[in-house]
Coordinates of C-alpha atoms in Angstrom, one line a residue:
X1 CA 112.9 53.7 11.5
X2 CA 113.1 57.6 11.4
X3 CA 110.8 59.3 8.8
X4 CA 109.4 62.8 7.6
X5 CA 106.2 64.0 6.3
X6 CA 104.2 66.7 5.1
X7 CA 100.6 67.9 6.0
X8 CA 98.9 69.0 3.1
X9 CA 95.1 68.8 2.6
X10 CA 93.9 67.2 -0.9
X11 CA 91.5 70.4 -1.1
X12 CA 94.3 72.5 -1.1
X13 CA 95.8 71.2 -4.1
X14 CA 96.3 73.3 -7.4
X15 CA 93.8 72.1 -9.9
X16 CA 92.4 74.2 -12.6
X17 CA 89.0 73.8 -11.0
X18 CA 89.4 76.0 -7.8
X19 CA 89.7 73.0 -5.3
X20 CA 92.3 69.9 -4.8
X21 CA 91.5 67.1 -7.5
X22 CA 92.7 63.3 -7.9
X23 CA 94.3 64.4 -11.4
X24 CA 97.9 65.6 -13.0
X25 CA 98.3 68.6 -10.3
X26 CA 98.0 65.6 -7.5
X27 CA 100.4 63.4 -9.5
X28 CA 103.0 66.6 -9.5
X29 CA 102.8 67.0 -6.2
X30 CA 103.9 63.4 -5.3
X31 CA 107.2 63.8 -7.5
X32 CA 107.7 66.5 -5.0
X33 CA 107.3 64.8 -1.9
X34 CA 109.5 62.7 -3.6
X35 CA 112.2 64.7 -4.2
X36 CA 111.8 66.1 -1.5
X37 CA 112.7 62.9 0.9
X38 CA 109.7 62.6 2.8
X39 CA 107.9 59.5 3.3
X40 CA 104.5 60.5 4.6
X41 CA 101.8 62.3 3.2
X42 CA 99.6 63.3 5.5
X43 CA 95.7 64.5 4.1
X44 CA 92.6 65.4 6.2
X45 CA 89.3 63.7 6.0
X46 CA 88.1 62.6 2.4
X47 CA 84.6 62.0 3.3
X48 CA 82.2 64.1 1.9
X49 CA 82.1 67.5 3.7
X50 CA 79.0 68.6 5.7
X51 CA 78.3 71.5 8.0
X52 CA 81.1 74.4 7.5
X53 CA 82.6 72.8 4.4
X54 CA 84.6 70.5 7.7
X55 CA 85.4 67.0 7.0
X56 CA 85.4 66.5 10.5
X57 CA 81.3 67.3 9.6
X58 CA 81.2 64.4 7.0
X59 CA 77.6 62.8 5.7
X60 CA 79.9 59.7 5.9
X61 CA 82.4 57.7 7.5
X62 CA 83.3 55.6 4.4
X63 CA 82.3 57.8 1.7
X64 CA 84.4 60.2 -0.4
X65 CA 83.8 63.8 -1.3
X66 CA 82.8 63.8 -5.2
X67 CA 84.4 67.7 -5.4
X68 CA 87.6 65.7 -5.4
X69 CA 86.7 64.2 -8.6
X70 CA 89.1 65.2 -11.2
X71 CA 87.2 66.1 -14.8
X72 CA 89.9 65.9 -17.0
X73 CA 90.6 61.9 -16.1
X74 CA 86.5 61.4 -16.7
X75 CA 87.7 63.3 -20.0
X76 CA 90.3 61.1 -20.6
X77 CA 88.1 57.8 -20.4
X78 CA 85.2 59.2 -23.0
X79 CA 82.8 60.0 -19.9
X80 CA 83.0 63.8 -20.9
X81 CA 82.8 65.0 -24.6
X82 CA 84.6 68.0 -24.0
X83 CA 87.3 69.3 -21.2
X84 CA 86.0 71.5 -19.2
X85 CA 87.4 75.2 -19.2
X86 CA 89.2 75.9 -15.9
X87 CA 87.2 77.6 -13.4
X88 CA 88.5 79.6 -10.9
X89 CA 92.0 78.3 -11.1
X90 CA 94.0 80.9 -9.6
X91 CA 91.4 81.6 -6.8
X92 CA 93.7 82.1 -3.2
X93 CA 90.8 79.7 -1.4
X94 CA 88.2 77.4 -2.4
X95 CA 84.6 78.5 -2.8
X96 CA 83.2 75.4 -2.1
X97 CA 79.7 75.7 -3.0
X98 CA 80.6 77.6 -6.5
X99 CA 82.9 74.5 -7.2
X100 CA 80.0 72.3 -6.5
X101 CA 77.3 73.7 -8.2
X102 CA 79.9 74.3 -11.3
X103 CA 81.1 70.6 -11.0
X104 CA 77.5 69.2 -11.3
X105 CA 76.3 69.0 -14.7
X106 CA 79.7 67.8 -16.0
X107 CA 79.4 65.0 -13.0
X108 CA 76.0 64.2 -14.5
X109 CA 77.1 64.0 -18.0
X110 CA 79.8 61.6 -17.3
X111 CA 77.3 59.4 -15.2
X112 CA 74.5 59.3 -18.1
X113 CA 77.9 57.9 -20.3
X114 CA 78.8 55.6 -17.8
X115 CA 78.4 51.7 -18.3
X116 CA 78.6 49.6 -15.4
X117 CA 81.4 46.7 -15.8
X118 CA 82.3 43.8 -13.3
X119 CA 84.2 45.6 -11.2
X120 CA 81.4 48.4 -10.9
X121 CA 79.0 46.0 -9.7
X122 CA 81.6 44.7 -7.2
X123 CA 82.3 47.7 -5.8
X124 CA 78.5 48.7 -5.2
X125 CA 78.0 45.2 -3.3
X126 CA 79.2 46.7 -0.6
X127 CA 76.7 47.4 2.0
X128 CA 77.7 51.2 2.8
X129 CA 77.2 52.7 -0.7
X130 CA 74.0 51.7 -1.6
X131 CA 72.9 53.2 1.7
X132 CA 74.9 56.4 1.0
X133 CA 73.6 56.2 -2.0
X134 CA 70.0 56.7 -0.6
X135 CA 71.1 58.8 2.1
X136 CA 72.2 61.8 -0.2
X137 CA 69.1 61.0 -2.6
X138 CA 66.4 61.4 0.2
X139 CA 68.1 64.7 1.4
X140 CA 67.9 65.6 -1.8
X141 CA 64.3 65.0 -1.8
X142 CA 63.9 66.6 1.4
X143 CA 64.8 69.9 0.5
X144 CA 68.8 69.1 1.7
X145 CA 67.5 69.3 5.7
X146 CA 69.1 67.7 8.5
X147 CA 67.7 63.6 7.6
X148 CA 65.9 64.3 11.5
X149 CA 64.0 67.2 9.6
X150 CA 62.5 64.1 6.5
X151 CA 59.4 63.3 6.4
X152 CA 58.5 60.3 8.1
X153 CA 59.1 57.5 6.1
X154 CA 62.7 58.6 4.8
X155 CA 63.3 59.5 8.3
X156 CA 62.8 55.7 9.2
X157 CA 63.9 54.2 5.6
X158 CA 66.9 52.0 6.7
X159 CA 64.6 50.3 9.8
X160 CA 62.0 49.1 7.2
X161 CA 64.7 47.6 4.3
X162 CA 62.2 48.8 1.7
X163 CA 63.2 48.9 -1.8
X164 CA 64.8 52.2 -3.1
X165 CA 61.9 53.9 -4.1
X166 CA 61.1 54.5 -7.9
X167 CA 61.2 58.3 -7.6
X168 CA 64.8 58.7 -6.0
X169 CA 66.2 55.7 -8.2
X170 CA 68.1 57.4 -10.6
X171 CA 70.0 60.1 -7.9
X172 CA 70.6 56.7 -5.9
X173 CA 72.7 55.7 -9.0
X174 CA 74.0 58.9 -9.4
X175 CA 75.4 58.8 -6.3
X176 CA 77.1 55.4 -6.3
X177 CA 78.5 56.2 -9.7
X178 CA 80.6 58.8 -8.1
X179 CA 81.9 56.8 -5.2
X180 CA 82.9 54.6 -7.6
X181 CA 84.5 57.1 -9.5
X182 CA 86.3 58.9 -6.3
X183 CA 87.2 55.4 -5.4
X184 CA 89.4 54.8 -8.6
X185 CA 90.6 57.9 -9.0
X186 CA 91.9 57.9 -5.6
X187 CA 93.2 54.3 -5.4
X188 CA 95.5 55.6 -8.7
X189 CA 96.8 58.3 -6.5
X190 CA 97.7 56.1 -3.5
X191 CA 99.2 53.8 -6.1
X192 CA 101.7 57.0 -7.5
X193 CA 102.2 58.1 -3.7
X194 CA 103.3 54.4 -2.8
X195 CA 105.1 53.6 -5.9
X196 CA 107.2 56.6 -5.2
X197 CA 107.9 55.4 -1.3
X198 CA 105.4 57.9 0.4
X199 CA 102.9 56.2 2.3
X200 CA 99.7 58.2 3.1
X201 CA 98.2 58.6 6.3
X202 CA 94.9 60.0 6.6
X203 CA 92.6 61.4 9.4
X204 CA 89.4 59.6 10.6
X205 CA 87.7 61.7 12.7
X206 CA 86.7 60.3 16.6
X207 CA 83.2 61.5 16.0
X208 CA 80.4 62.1 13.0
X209 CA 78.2 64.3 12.2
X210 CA 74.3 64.4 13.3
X211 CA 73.7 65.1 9.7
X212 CA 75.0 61.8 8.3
X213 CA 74.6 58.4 6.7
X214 CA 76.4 57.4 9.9
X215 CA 73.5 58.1 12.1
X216 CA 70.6 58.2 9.9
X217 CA 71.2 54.2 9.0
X218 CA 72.4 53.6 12.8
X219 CA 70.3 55.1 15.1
X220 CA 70.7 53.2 18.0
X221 CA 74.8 53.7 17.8
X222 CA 74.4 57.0 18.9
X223 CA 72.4 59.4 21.9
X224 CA 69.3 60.2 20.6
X225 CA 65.9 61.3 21.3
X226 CA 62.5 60.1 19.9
X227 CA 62.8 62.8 16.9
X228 CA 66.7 61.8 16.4
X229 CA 68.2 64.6 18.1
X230 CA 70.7 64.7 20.3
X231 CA 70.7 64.3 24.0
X232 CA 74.1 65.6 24.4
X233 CA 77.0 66.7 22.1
X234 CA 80.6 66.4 21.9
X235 CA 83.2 69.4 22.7
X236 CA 86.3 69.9 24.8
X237 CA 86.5 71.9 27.9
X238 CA 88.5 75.7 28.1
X239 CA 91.6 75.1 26.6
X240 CA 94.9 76.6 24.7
X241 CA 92.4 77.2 21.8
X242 CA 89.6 78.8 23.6
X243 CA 88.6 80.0 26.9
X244 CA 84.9 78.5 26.4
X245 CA 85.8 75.1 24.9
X246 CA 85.1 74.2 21.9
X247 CA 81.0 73.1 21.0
X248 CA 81.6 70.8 18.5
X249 CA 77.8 69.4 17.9
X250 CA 78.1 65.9 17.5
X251 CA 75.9 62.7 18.7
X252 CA 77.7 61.3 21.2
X253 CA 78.1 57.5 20.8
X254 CA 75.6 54.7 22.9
X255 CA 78.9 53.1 23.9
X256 CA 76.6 50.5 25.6
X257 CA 75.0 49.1 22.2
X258 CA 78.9 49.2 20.7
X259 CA 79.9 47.3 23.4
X260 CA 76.9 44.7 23.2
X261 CA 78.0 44.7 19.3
X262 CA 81.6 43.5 20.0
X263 CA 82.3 46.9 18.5
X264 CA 81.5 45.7 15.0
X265 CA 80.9 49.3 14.1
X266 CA 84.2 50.7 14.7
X267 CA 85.8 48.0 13.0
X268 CA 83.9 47.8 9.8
X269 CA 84.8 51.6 9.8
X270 CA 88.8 51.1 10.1
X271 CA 88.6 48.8 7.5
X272 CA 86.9 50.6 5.6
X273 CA 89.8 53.4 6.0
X274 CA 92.3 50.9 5.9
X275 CA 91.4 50.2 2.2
X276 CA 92.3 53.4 1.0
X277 CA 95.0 55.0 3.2
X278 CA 98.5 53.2 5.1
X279 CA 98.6 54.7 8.1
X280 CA 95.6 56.0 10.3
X281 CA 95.7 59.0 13.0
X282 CA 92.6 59.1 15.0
X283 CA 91.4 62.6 16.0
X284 CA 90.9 63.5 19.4
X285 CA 92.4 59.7 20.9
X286 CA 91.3 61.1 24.6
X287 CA 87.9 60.7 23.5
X288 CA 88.2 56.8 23.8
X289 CA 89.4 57.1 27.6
X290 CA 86.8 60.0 28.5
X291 CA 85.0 62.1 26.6
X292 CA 83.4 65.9 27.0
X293 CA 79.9 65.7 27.2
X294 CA 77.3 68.7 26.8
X295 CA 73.7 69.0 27.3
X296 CA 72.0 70.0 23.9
X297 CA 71.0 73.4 23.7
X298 CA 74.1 74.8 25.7
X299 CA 75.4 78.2 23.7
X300 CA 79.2 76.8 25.1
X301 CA 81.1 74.0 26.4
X302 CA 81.7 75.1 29.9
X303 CA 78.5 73.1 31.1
X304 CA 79.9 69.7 30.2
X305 CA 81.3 67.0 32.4
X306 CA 83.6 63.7 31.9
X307 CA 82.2 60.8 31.0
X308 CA 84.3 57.2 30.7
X309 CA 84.5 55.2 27.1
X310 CA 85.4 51.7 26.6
X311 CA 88.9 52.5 24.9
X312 CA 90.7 49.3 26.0
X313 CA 88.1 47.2 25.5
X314 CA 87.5 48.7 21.7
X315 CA 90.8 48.9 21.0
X316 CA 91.2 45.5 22.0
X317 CA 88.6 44.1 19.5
X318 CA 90.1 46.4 16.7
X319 CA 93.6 44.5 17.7
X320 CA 92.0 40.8 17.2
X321 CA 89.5 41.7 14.0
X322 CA 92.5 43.7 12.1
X323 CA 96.0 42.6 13.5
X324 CA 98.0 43.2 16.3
X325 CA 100.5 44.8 13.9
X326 CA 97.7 47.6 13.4
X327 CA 99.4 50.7 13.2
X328 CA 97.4 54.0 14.7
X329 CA 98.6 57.4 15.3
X330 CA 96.9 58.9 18.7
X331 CA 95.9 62.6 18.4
X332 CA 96.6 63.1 22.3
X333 CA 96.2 67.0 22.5
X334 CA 94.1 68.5 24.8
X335 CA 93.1 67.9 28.3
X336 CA 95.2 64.8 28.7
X337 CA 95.5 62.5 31.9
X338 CA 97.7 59.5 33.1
X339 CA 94.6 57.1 31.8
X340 CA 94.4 59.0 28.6
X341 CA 98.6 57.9 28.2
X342 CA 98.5 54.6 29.9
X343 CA 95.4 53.8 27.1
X344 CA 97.7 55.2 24.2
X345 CA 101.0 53.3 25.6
X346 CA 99.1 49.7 26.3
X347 CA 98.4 49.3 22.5
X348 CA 102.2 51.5 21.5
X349 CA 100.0 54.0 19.4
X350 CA 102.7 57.0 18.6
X351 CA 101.2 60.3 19.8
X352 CA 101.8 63.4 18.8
X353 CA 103.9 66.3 19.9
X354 CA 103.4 70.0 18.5
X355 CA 106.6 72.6 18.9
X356 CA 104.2 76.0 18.6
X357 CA 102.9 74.6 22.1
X358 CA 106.6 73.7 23.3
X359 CA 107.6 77.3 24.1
X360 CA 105.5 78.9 27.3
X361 CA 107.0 81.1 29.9
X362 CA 109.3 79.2 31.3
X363 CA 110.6 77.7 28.4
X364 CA 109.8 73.9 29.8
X365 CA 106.9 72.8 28.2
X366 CA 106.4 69.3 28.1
X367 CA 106.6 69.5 23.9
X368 CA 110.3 70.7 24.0
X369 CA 112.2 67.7 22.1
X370 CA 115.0 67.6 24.9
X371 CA 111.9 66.4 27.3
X372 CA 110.5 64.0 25.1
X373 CA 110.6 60.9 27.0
X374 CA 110.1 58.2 23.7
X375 CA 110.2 57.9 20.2
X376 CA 107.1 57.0 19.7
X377 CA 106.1 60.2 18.2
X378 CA 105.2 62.2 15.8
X379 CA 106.8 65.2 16.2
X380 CA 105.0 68.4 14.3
X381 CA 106.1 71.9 14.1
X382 CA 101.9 72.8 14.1
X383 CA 98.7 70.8 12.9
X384 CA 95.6 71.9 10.9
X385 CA 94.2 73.5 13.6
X386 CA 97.3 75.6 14.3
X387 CA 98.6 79.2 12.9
X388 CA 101.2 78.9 10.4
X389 CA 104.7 78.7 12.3
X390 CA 104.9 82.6 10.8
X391 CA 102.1 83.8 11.8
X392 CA 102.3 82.3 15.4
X393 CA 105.5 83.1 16.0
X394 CA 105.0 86.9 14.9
X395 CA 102.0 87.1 17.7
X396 CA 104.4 85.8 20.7
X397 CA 106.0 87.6 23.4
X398 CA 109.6 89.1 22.5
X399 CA 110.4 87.3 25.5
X400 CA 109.3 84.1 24.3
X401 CA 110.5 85.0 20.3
X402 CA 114.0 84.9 21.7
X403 CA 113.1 82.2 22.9
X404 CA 112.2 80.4 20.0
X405 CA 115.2 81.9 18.1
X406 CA 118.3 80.9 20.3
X407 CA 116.4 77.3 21.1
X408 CA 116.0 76.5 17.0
X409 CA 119.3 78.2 16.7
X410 CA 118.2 80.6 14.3
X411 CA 119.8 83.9 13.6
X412 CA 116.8 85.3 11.4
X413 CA 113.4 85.2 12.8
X414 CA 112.4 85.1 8.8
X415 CA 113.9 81.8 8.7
X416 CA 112.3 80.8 11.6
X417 CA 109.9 78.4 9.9
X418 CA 112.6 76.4 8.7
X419 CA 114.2 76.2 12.0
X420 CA 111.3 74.8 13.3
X421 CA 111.0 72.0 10.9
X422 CA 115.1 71.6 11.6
X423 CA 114.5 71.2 14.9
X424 CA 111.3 68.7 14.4
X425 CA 113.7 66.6 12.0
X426 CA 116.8 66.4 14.7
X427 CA 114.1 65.3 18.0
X428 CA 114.0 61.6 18.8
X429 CA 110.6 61.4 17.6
X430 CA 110.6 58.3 15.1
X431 CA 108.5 61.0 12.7
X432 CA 108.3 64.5 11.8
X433 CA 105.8 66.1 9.9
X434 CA 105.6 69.6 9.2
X435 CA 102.6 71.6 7.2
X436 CA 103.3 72.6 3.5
X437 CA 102.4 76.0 4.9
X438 CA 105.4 75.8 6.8
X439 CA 107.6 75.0 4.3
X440 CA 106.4 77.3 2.0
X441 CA 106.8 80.1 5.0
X442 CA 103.6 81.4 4.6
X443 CA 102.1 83.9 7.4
X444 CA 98.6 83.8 8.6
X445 CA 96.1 83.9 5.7
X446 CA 97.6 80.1 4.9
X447 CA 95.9 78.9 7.7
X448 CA 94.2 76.0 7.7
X449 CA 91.4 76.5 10.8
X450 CA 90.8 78.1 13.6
X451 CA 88.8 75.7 16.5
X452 CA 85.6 77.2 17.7
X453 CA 84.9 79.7 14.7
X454 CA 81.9 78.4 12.5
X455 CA 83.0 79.8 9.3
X456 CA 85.6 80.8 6.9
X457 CA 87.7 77.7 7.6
X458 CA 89.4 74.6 5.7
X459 CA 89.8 77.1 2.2
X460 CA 93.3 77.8 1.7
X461 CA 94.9 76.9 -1.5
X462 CA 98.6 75.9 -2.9
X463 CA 100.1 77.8 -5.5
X464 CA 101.1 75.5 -8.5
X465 CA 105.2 75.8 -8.3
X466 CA 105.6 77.1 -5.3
X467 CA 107.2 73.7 -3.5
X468 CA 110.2 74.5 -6.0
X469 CA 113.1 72.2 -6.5
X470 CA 115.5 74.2 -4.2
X471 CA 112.8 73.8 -1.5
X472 CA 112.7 70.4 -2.4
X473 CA 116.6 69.7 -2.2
X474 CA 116.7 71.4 1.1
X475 CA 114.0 69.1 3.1
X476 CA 116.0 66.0 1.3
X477 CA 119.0 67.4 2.7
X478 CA 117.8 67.7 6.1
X479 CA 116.3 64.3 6.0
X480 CA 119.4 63.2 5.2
X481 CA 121.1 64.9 7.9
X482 CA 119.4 64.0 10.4
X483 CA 118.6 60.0 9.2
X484 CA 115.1 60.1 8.1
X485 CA 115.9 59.8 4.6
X486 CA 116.7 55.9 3.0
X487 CA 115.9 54.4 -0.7

């Protein structure tokens, strides 16, 4: 089955709150995708964003980010007396900590008018969120430091099984009221996005943070020192998105202990995912084949070397615990190798192809759609990490514009963003997915990130109306055209 599919970040969302929410402006944008024939929503991480406002920095694997919480539906239960004024509704990016600190109280309220029901208390059961839970309330306590900066005994908390202390209880609840509260709200937006035939895939990152629940509560998952530091941290080598690699700063996993574990880990965290999205795309798949690893303390990635993960024996496990039907999109950029494909191929994972890097010198890069060698692949005119189409082709060679033009047969290099996401549509590739940036033809200041800068990243913002109905009847129309469109 041939489909098509949009990138769009739930941050970026309108909202009248200055960031993405789980509310009406979310609910709008689904009768979009909609009418707009795709089938595939593609989001970024929803876990709750650390370092660098990334959700590729999350304080948890499971959790989900309470800035996504949308007041006006805590409104419409009774859990707020009064709806909020907007708040920096028209603002061009997200100011994440302004949101926050804005969002607070009126979180706070709803949770002192909160009673817990049945299905409250069965939510909570679960093991992750009462440790979560406890997580955020000690670095609360401690001043919001890094958990390997606590004080002793909250450093070592989850290796005693204490009680939750009397002092942090009521931030504990605090913080499991709004998982709960994320959790239904989103769970009525995949319901909208699925009653409407738009399944959602979502991003789980190969890595987490230092500064998590992840390693805080699982110490011995991960390579660390006596103080819970890392040894070494994850990055890439030199590459197409920086000569110095890319320093990423993350644990790197004890894959020996996972092993021992039967991988347990791992799979309690897919299905964890699995609950809440329909389709999962790892980040950085190479990772499970070999991964980049780079003594702590190094200012770059040069100084890293190779270093070989269990991939098919993982992948394995996942296959028997969840079902060999298991669907998983590879992110296979990078430094890839003949392992790093045969790994990808043995389980059929679709990986990815991206046109922006399809066009080099020559004109015969390996992500040209005539080359492709399968269907088993997502083709995308760029990703998050990418410049818009626009803005990347406006920075090429003339050479290699003409290039561009005459391959996606287009006559007006304005247009050119929608000749990209023609051609996407008429490769082999069983799916095509395309950035809303893209669609909208927006230049440079719409991007997303930019690998290897610390700042200033994951903040741009969707105008409310600008995915009009013309737009929308000319993505149906291509769909259409070239079969990826069916009732």
């Amino acid at each position: 089955m041939r489909e098509s599919g949009i990138l769009m970040p739930v941050s970026a969302l309108p909202s009248s709150t200055g960031v993405g929410e789980l509310g009406a402006d979310t609910f709008r944008f689904i009768k979009n995708l909609k009418h707009s024939g795709v089938k595939i929503w593609q989001i970024l991480p929803l876990n709750p964003a650390g370092y660098g406002n990334s959700p590729y920095q999350p304080y948890s694997s499971c959790a989900g980010d309470e800035i996504y919480i949308s007041l006006e539906e805590l409104y419409k239960q009774g859990l707020l007396k009064v709806l909020p004024e907007a708040f920096r509704k028209n603002a061009a990016k997200v100011d994440y900590q302004a949101v926050r600190e804005w969002k607070e109280p009126y979180l706070r309220e709803a949770c002192s008018n909160f009673q817990e029901t049945e299905d409250y208390q069965r939510f909570v059961e679960q093991p992750w969120v009462k440790t979560y839970g406890m997580f955020r309330a000690l670095k609360k306590e401690n001043g919001n430091r890094c958990w390997n900066e606590w004080k002793a005994e909250d450093k070592s908390w989850p290796e005693t099984g204490a009680e939750v202390p009397a002092h942090v209880k009521e931030e504990v609840q605090y913080q499991m009221f709004l998982q709960y509260v994320f959790y239904c709200q989103w769970m009525a937006v995949k319901k909208a996005a699925n009653d409407a035939g738009i399944r959602i895939m979502g991003d789980v990152p190969f890595y987490v943070g230092v500064d998590s629940v992840d390693v805080w509560a699982g110490k011995d998952n991960f390579l660390l020192d006596t103080d819970g530091r890392p040894i070494f941290i994850a990055g890439v080598p030199p590459d197409y998105f920086s000569s110095t690699g890319q320093l990423w700063g993350n644990p790197l996993y004890n894959w020996e202990v996972h092993q021992a574990e039967g991988f347990s880990w791992w799979i309690k965290r897919i299905q964890n995912q699995l609950k809440i999205l329909d389709t999962l795309r790892i980040d950085h798949f190479r990772g499970f084949e070999a991964y980049w690893s780079v003594p702590y303390g190094e200012e770059t990635a040069v100084n890293g070397h190779w270093v070989k993960a269990p991939g098919m024996e993982l992948f394995t496990a996942v296959k028997q615990a969840l079902g060999e039907d298991l669907l998983i999109i590879a992110e296979d950029l990078g430094v890839i190798t003949d392992e790093v494909n045969a790994l990808r191929e043995h389980f059929h994972f679709p990986g990815m192809k991206v046109l922006q890097f399809a066009f080099d010198s020559t004109g015969e890069g390996d992500f040209l759609p005539h080359r492709f060698k399968s269907p088993n692949c997502i083709c995308y005119t760029g990703t998050h990490d990418n410049d818009t189409t626009r803005g990347w082709f406006s920075s090429l060679r003339e050479e290699c514009r003409n290039k561009v033009l005459a391959y996606t047969c287009t006559k007006e290099p304005e247009n050119l963003s929608f000749g990209l996401i023609r051609t996407c549509m008429a490769s082999i590739a069983s799916y095509s997915i395309f950035p809303l940036q893209d669609v909208l033809n927006l230049g440079s200041d719409a991007r997303m990130n930019f690998p290897g800068k610390a700042s200033g990243n994951w903040n741009w913002r969707f105008k409310s109306g600008a995915l009009t109905d013309a737009l929308a009847k000319e993505l149906k129309e291509l769909s259409i055209l070239y079969g990826r469109y069916y009732q």
